[in-house]
Short mmCIF file of C-alpha atoms in Angstrom, two decimals:
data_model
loop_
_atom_site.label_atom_id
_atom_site.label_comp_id
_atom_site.label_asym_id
_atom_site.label_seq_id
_atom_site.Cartn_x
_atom_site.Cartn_y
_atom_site.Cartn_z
CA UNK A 1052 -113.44 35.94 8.93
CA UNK A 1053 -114.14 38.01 5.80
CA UNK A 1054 -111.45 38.98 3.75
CA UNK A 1055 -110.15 40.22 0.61
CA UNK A 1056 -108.55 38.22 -1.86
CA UNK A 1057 -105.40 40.00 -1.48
CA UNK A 1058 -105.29 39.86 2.12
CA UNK A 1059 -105.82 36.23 1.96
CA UNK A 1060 -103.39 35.09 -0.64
CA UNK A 1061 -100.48 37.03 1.05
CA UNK A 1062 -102.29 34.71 4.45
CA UNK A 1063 -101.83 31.66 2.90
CA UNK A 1064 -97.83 32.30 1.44
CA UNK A 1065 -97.03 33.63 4.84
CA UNK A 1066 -98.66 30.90 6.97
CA UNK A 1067 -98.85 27.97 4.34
CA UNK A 1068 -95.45 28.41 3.26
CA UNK A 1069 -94.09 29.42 6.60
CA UNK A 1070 -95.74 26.51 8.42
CA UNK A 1071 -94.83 24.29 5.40
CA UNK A 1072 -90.87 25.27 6.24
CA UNK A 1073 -91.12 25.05 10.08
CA UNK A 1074 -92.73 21.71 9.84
CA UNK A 1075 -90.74 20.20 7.34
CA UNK A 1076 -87.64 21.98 9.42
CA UNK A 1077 -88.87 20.44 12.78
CA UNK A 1078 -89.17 17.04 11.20
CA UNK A 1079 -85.72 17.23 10.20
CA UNK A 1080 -84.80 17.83 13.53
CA UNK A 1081 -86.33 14.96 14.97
CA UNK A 1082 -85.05 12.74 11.95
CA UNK A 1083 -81.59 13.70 12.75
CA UNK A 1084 -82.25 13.26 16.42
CA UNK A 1085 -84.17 9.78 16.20
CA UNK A 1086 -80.62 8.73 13.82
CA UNK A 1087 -78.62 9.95 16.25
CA UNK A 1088 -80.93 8.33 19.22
CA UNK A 1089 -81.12 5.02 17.32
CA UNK A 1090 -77.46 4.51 15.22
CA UNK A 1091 -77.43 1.89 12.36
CA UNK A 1092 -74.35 0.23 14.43
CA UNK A 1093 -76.36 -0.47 17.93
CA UNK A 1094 -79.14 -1.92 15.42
CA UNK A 1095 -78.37 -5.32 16.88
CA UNK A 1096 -77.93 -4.25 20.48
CA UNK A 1097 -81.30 -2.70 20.02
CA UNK A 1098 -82.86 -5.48 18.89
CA UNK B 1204 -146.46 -0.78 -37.77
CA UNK B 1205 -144.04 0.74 -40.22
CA UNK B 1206 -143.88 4.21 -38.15
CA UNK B 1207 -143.35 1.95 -35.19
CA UNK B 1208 -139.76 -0.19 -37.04
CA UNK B 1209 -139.01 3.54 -38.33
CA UNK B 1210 -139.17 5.19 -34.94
CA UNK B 1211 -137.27 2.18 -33.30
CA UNK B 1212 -134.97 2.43 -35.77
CA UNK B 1213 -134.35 6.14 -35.06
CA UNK B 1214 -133.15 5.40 -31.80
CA UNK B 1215 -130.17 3.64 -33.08
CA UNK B 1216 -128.77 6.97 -34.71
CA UNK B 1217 -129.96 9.47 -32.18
CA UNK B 1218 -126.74 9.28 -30.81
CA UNK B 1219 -124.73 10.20 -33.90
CA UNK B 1220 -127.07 13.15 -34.77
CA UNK B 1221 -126.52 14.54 -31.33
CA UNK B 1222 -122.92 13.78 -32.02
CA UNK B 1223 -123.00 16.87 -34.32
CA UNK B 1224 -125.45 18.97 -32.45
CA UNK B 1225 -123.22 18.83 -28.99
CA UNK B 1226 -119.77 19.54 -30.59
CA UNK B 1227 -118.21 19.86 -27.12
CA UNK B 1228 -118.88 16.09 -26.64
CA UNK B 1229 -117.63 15.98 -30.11
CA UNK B 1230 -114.02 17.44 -29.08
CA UNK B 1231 -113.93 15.95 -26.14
CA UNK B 1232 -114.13 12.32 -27.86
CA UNK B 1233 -110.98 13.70 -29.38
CA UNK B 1234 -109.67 14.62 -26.17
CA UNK B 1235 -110.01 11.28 -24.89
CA UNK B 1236 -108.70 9.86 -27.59
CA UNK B 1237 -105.78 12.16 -27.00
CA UNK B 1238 -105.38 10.90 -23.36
CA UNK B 1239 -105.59 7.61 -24.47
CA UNK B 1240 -102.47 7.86 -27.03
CA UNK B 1241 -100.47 9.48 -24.68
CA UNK B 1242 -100.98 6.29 -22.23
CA UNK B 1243 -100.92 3.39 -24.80
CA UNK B 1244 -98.28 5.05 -27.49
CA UNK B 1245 -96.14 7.39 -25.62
CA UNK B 1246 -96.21 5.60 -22.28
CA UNK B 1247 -97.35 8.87 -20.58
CA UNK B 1248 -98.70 7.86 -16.93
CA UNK B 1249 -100.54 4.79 -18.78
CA UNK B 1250 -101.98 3.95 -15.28
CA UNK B 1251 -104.19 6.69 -14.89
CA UNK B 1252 -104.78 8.35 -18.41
CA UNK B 1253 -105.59 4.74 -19.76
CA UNK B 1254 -108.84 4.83 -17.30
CA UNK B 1255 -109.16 8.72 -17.90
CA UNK B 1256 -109.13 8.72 -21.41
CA UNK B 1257 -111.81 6.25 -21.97
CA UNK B 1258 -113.71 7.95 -18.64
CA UNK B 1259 -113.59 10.88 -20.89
CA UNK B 1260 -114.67 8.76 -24.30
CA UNK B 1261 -117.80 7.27 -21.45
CA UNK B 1262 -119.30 10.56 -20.84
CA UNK B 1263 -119.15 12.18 -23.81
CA UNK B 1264 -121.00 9.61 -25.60
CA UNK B 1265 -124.24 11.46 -26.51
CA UNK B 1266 -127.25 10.05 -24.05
CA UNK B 1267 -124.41 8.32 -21.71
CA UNK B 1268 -125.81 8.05 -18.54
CA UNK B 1269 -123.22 7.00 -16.86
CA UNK B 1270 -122.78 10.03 -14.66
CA UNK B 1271 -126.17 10.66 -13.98
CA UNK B 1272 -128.00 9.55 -10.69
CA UNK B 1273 -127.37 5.79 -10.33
CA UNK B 1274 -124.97 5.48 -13.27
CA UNK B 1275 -122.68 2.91 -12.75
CA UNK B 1276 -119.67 5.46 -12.83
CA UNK B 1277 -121.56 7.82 -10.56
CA UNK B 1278 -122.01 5.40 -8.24
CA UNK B 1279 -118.47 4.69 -8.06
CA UNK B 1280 -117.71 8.52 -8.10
CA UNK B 1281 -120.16 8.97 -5.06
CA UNK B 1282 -118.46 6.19 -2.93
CA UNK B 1283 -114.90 6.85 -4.00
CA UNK B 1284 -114.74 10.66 -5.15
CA UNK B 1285 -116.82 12.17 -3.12
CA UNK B 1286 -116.01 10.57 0.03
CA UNK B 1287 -111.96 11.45 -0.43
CA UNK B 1288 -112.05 7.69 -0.05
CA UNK B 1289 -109.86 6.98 -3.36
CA UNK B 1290 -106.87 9.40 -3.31
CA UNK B 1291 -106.34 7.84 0.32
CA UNK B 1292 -106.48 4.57 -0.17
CA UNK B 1293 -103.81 5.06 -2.61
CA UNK B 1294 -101.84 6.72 -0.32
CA UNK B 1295 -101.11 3.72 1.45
CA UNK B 1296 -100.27 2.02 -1.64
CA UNK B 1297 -97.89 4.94 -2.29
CA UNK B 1298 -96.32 4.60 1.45
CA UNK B 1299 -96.31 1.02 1.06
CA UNK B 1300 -94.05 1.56 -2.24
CA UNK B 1301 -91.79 4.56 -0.88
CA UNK B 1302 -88.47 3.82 0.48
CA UNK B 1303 -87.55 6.99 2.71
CA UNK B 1304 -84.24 5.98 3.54
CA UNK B 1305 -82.50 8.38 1.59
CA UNK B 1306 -84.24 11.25 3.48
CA UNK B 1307 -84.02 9.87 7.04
CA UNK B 1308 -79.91 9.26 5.73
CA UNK B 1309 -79.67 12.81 4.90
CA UNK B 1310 -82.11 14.73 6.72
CA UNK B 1311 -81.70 18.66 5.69
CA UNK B 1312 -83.12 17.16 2.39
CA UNK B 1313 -86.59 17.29 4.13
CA UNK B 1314 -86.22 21.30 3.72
CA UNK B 1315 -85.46 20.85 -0.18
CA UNK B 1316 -88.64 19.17 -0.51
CA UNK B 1317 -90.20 21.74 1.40
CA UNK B 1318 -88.89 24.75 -1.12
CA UNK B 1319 -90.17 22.62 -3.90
CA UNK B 1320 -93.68 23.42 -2.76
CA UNK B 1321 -92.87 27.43 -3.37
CA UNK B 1322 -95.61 27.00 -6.50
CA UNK B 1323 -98.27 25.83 -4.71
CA UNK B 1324 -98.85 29.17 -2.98
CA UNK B 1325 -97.36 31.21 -5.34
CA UNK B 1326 -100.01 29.82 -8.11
CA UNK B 1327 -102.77 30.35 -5.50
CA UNK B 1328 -101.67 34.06 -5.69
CA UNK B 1329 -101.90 34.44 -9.46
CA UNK B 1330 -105.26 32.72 -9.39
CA UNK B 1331 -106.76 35.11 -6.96
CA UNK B 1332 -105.34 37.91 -9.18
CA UNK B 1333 -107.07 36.13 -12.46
CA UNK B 1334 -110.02 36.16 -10.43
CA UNK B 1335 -110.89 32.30 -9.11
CA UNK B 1336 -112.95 32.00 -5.97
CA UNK B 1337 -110.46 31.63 -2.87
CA UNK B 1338 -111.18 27.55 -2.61
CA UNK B 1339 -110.57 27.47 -6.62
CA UNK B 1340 -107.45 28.99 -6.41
CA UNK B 1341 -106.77 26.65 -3.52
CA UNK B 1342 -107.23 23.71 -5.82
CA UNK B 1343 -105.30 25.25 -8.46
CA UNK B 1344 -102.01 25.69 -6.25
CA UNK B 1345 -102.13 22.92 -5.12
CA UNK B 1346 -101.33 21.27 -8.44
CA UNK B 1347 -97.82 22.06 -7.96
CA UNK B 1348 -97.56 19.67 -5.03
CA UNK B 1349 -96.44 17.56 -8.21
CA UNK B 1350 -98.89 15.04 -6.61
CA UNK B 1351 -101.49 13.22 -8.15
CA UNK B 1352 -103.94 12.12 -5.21
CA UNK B 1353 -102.97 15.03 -2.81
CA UNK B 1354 -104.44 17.33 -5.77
CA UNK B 1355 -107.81 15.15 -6.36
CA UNK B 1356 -108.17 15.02 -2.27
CA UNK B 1357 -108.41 18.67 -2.05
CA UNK B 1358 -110.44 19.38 -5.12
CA UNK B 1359 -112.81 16.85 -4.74
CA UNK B 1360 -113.41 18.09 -1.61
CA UNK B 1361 -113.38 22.43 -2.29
CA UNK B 1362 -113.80 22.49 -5.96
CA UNK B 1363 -115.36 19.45 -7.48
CA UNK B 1364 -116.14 21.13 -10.33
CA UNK B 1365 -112.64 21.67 -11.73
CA UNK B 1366 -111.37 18.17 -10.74
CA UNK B 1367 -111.07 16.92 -14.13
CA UNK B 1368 -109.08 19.69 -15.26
CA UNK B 1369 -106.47 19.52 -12.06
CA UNK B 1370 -106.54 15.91 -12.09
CA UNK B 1371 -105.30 15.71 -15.46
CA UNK B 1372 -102.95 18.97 -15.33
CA UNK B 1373 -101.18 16.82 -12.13
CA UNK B 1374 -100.90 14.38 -13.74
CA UNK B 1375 -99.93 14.71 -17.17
CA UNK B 1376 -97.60 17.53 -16.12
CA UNK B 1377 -95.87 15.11 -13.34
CA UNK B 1378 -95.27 13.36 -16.55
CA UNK B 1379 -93.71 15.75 -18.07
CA UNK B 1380 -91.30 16.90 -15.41
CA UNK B 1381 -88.42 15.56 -17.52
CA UNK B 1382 -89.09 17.77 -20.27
CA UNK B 1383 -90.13 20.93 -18.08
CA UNK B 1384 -87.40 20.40 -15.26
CA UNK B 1385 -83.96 20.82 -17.34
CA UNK B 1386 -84.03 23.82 -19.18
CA UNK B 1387 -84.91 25.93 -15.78
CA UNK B 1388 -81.90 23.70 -14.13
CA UNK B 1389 -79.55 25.11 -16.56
CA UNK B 1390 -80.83 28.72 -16.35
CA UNK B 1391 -80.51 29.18 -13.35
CA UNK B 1392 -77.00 27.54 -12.05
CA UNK B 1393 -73.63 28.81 -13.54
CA UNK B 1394 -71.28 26.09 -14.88
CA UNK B 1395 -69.30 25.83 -11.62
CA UNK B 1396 -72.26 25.05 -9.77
CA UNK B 1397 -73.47 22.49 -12.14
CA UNK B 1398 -70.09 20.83 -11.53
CA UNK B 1399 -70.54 20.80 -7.80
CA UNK B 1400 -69.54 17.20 -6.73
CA UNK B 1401 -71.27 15.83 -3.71
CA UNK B 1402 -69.64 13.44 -1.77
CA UNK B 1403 -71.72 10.82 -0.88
CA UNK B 1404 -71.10 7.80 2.23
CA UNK B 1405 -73.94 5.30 2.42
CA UNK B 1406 -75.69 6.30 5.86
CA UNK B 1407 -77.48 3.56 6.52
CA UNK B 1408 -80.21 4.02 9.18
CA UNK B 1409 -81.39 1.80 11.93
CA UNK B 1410 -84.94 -0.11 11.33
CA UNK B 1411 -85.80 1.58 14.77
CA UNK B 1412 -85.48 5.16 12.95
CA UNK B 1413 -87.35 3.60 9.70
CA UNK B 1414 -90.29 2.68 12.10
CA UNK B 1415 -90.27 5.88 14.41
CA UNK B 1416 -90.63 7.76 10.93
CA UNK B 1417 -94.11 7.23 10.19
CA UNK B 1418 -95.02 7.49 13.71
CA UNK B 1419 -93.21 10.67 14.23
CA UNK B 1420 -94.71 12.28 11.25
CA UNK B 1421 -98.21 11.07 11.46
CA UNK B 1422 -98.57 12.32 15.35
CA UNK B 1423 -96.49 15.21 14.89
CA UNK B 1424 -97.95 16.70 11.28
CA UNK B 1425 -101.26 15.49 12.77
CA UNK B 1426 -101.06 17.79 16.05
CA UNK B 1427 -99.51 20.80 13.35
CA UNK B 1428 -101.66 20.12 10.72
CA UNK B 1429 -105.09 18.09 11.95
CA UNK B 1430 -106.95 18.77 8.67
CA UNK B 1431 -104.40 17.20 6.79
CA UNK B 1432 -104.68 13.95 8.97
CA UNK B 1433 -105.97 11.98 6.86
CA UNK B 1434 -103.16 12.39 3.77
CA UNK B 1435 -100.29 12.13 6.52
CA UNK B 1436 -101.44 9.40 8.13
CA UNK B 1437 -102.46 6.84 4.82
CA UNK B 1438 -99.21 7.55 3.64
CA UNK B 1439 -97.11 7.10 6.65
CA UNK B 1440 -99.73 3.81 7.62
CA UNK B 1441 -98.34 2.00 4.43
CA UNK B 1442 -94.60 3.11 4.96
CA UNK B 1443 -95.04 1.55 8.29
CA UNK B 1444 -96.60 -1.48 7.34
CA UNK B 1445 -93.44 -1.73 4.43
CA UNK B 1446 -91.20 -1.14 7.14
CA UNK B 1447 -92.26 -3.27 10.08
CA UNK B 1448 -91.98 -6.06 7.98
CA UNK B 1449 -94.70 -8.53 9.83
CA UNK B 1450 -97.53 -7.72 7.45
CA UNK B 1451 -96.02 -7.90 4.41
CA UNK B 1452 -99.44 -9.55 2.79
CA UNK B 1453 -101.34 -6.27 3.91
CA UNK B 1454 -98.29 -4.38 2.28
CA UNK B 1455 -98.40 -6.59 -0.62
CA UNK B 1456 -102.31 -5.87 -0.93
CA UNK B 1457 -101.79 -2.26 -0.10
CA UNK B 1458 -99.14 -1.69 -3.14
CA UNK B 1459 -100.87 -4.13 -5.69
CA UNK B 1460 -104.23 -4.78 -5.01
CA UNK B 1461 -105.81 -2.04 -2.94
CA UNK B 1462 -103.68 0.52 -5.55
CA UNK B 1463 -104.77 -1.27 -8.63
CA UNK B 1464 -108.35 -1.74 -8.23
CA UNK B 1465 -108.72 2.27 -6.74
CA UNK B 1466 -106.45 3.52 -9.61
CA UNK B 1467 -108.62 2.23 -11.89
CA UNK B 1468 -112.35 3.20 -10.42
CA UNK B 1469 -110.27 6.76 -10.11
CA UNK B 1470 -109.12 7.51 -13.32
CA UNK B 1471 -112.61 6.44 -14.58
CA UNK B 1472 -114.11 8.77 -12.57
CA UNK B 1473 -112.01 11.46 -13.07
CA UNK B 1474 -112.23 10.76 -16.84
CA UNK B 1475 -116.15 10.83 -16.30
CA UNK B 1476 -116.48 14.34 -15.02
CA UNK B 1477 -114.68 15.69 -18.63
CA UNK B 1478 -118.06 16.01 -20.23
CA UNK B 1479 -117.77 18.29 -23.12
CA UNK B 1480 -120.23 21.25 -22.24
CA UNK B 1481 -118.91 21.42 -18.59
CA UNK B 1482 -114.97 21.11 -19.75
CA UNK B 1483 -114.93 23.16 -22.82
CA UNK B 1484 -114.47 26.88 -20.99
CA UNK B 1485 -112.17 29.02 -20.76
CA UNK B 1486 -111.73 28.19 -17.17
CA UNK B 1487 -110.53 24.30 -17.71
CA UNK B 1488 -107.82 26.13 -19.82
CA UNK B 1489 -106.49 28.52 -17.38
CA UNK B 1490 -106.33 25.72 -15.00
CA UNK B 1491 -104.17 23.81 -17.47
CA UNK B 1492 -101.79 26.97 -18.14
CA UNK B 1493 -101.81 28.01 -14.10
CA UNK B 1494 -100.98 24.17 -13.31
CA UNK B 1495 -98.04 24.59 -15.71
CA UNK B 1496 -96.66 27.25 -14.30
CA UNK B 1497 -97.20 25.73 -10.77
CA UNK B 1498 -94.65 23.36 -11.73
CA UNK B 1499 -92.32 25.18 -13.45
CA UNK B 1500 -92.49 27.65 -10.07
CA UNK B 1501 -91.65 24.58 -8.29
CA UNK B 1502 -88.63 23.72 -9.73
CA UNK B 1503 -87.31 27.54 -9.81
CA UNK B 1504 -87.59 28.05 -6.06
CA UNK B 1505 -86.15 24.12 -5.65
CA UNK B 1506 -83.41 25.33 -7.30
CA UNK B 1507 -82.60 28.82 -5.53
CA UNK B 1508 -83.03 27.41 -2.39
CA UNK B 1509 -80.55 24.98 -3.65
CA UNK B 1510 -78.04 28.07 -4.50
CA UNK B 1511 -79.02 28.94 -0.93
CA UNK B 1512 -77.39 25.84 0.54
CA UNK B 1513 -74.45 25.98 -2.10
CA UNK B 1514 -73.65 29.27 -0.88
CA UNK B 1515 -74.30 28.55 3.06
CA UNK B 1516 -72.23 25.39 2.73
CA UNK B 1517 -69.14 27.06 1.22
CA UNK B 1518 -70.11 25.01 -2.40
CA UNK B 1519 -70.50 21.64 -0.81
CA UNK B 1520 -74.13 21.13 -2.15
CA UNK B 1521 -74.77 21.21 -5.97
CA UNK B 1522 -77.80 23.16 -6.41
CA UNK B 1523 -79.14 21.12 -9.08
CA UNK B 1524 -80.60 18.75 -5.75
CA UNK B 1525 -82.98 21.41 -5.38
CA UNK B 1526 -85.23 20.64 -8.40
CA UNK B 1527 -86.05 16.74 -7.21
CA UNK B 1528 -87.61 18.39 -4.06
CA UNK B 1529 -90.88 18.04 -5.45
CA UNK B 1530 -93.22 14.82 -5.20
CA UNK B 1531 -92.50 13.23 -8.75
CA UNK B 1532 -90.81 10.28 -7.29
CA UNK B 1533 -88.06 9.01 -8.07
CA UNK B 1534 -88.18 10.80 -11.75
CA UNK B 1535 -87.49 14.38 -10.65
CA UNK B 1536 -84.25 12.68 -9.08
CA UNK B 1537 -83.37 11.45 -12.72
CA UNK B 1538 -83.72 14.00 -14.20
CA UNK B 1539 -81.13 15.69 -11.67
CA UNK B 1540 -78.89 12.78 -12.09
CA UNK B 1541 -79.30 12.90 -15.68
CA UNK B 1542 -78.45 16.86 -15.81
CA UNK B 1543 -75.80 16.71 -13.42
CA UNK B 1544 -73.52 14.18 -15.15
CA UNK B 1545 -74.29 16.12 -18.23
CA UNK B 1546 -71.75 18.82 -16.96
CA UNK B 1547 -69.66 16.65 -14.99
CA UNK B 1548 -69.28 12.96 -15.83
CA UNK B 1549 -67.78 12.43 -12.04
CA UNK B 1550 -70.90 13.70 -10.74
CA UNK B 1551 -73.22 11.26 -8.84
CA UNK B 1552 -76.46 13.45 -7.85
CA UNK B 1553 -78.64 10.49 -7.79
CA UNK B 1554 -78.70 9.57 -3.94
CA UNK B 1555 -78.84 13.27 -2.43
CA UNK B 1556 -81.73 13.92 -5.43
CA UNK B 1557 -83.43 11.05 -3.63
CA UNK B 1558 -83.23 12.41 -0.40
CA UNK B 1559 -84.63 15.63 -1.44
CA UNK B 1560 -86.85 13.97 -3.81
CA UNK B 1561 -88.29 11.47 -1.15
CA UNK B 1562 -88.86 14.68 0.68
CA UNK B 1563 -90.65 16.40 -1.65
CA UNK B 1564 -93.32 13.55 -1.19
CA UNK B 1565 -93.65 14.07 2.33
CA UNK B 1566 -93.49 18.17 1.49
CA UNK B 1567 -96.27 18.24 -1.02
CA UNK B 1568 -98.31 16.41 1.83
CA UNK B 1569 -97.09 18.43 4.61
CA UNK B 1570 -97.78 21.49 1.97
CA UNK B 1571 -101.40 20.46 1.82
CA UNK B 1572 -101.86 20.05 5.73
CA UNK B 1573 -100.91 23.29 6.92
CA UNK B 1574 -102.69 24.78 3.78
CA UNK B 1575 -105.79 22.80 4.71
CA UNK B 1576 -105.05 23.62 8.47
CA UNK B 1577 -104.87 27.44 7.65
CA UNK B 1578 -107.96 27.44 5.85
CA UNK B 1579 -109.63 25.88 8.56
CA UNK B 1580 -107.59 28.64 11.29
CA UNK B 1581 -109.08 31.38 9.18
CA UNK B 1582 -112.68 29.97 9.03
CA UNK B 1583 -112.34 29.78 5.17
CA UNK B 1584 -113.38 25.82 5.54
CA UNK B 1585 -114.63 23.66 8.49
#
């Protein structure tokens, strides 16, 4: 895909940022789910 | 016979006559001498610009062949450099070394580390504009991921030619993020903001979490992010090893070792492609001033993103957090400590700035995946 170097830099903040938030967002998510999931208390029920 | 003792005798000072004919070698003994203070005297990333610097002394040496074909620093250039092989290997000796506790105890901080990256993409725009080649400007940006072998990954492999230049811009700068960081920190927060106190309960979180984390980010930024693969998963392979616990001698290798021996060949390497005629250009010094200001674009957005939270949290978040959300670990969380009690002495910053700053070393990566993986989506690389 040919394109100019405008078109391409506005591209990469757009996706590369964007994708950059909505991963690091998503992983948040599943941090806070996986603490919630697994609590520090039940570490030795767990176990 | 005389001609013959006067002839072999002239090739013991060819090399200082050529000394003054190539002056670029001639600065760039300078250079490396420069590098080389900075390490030894001023304690200035001695690791790396110890090897660099005298890399850079190596190849400037009129004659040196170390670089050429079969050179001995070639060799190790080809096998480490060029193969990507070096910047991950240390990666596991960086995940091996990271603690990401305070990140998985505070989650949200995962998004300040992910604002910190802001200058990566914002740099690539300005290069563009200067004029760099879209995979130079790539390489550029991607000096303010803050991050030392995240930077030589993707240069070595889109834009070997300027990987001395962004090699030492990431890291001297990353060195410098004590000096660069606080005056934009005080700029842009008002007093009352500075004097945000953040209440802060030790979360501790379950060794089940700890070893989910590098599993959960390696499959999950893998599947997002596939190009970036490799970075995620070296890093996240040595956090796991740290944080299983039942290989602690591969840990132990992985964090001493493995990182010792590979920081060394590195920063040789990296010193050894500073050769005076191909570093002396106007180029290498627009790299240096666009790498700057990668950092400094870092820290701004860090820090309105932290006014972001301050303002969405009803003032419960000090913005200052926002500058460690780049990959400087753990100084860019000093320095918000540091900063922080400077306006109010009751103010303990240190353990949210390591949240943030712990995610700032999993942004940067991230940062580099989806830019690699975007490339790749738009057919720029393979």
């Amino acid at each position: 895909m040919e394109m100019d170097n405008f078109t391409f830099g506005i591209t990469m903040l757009v996706a590369g940022m964007g994708g950059t938030l909505a991963t690091l967002g998503l992983l948040s998510l599943m941090m806070a789910g996986l603490g919630k999931l697994f609590p520090y208390k039940e570490e030795g029920k767990e176990d | 016979m005389m001609e013959a003792i006067i002839a072999g005798l002239g090739g013991l000072v060819i090399g200082f006559k050529l000394l003054f004919v190539n002056w670029q070698n001639l600065i760039m003994l300078g250079v490396g001498g420069v590098l080389l203070w900075l390490g030894i005297k001023k304690d200035c990333e001695p690791l790396l610009l110890v090897p660099i610097g005298f890399g850079c002394l190596l190849v400037n040496v009129p004659l040196s062949d170390v670089m050429l074909k079969d050179g001995f620093v070639r060799t190790i250039y080809d096998a480490g450099v060029d193969t990507e092989l070096f910047p991950l290997l240390i990666f596991i000796g960086i995940g091996a070394m990271t603690d990401f506790g305070p990140v998985l105890a505070q989650p949200y901080t995962f998004l300040l580390g992910a604002a910190g990256q802001f200058g990566i993409f914002l740099t690539l725009i300005l290069a563009l504009y200067i004029g760099f080649p879209k995979l130079d400007a790539v390489s550029i940006g991607v000096i303010g991921a803050c991050d030392g072998p995240t930077a030589i990954y993707v240069t070595s492999k889109y834009a070997p030619h300027l990987l001395g230049a962004v090699a030492v811009a990431a890291y001297s700068y990353m060195s410098l993020v004590p000096v660069i960081q606080p005056p934009i920190m005080r700029a842009l927060t008002t007093d009352k903001e500075k004097k945000t106190v953040m209440k802060f309960t030790a979360k501790p979180v379950s060794k089940t979490t700890k070893l989910l984390f590098p599993i959960v980010i390696t499959v999950v930024g893998g599947c997002i992010a596939p190009k970036g693969l490799p970075l995620l998963a070296t890093i996240m392979l040595g956090n796991l090893m740290k944080e299983s616990g039942v290989v602690a001698r591969l840990t132990g290798a992985a964090e001493n070792e493995i990182a010792n021996v590979v920081t060394l060949f590195l920063g040789l390497c990296i010193g050894a492609t500073m050769a005076g005629p191909a570093f002396i250009r106007a180029e290498t010094l627009i790299v240096l001033g666009l790498g700057f200001l990668a950092i400094i674009l870092d820290t701004v957005c860090g820090v309105l993103f932290g006014k972001v939270l301050y303002v969405l949290t009803g003032g419960k978040i000090n913005p200052l957090i926002g500058a460690a959300g780049i990959s400087a670990f753990p100084m860019a969380a000093r320095v918000v400590q540091k900063v922080g009690s400077q306006y109010n002495k009751k103010s303990y910053l240190l353990m949210h700035a390591m949240g943030a700053n712990a995610g700032g070393q999993i942004g940067s990566v991230i940062a580099a995946a989806v830019m690699l993986s975007v490339l790749a989506g738009m057919g720029v690389i393979r």
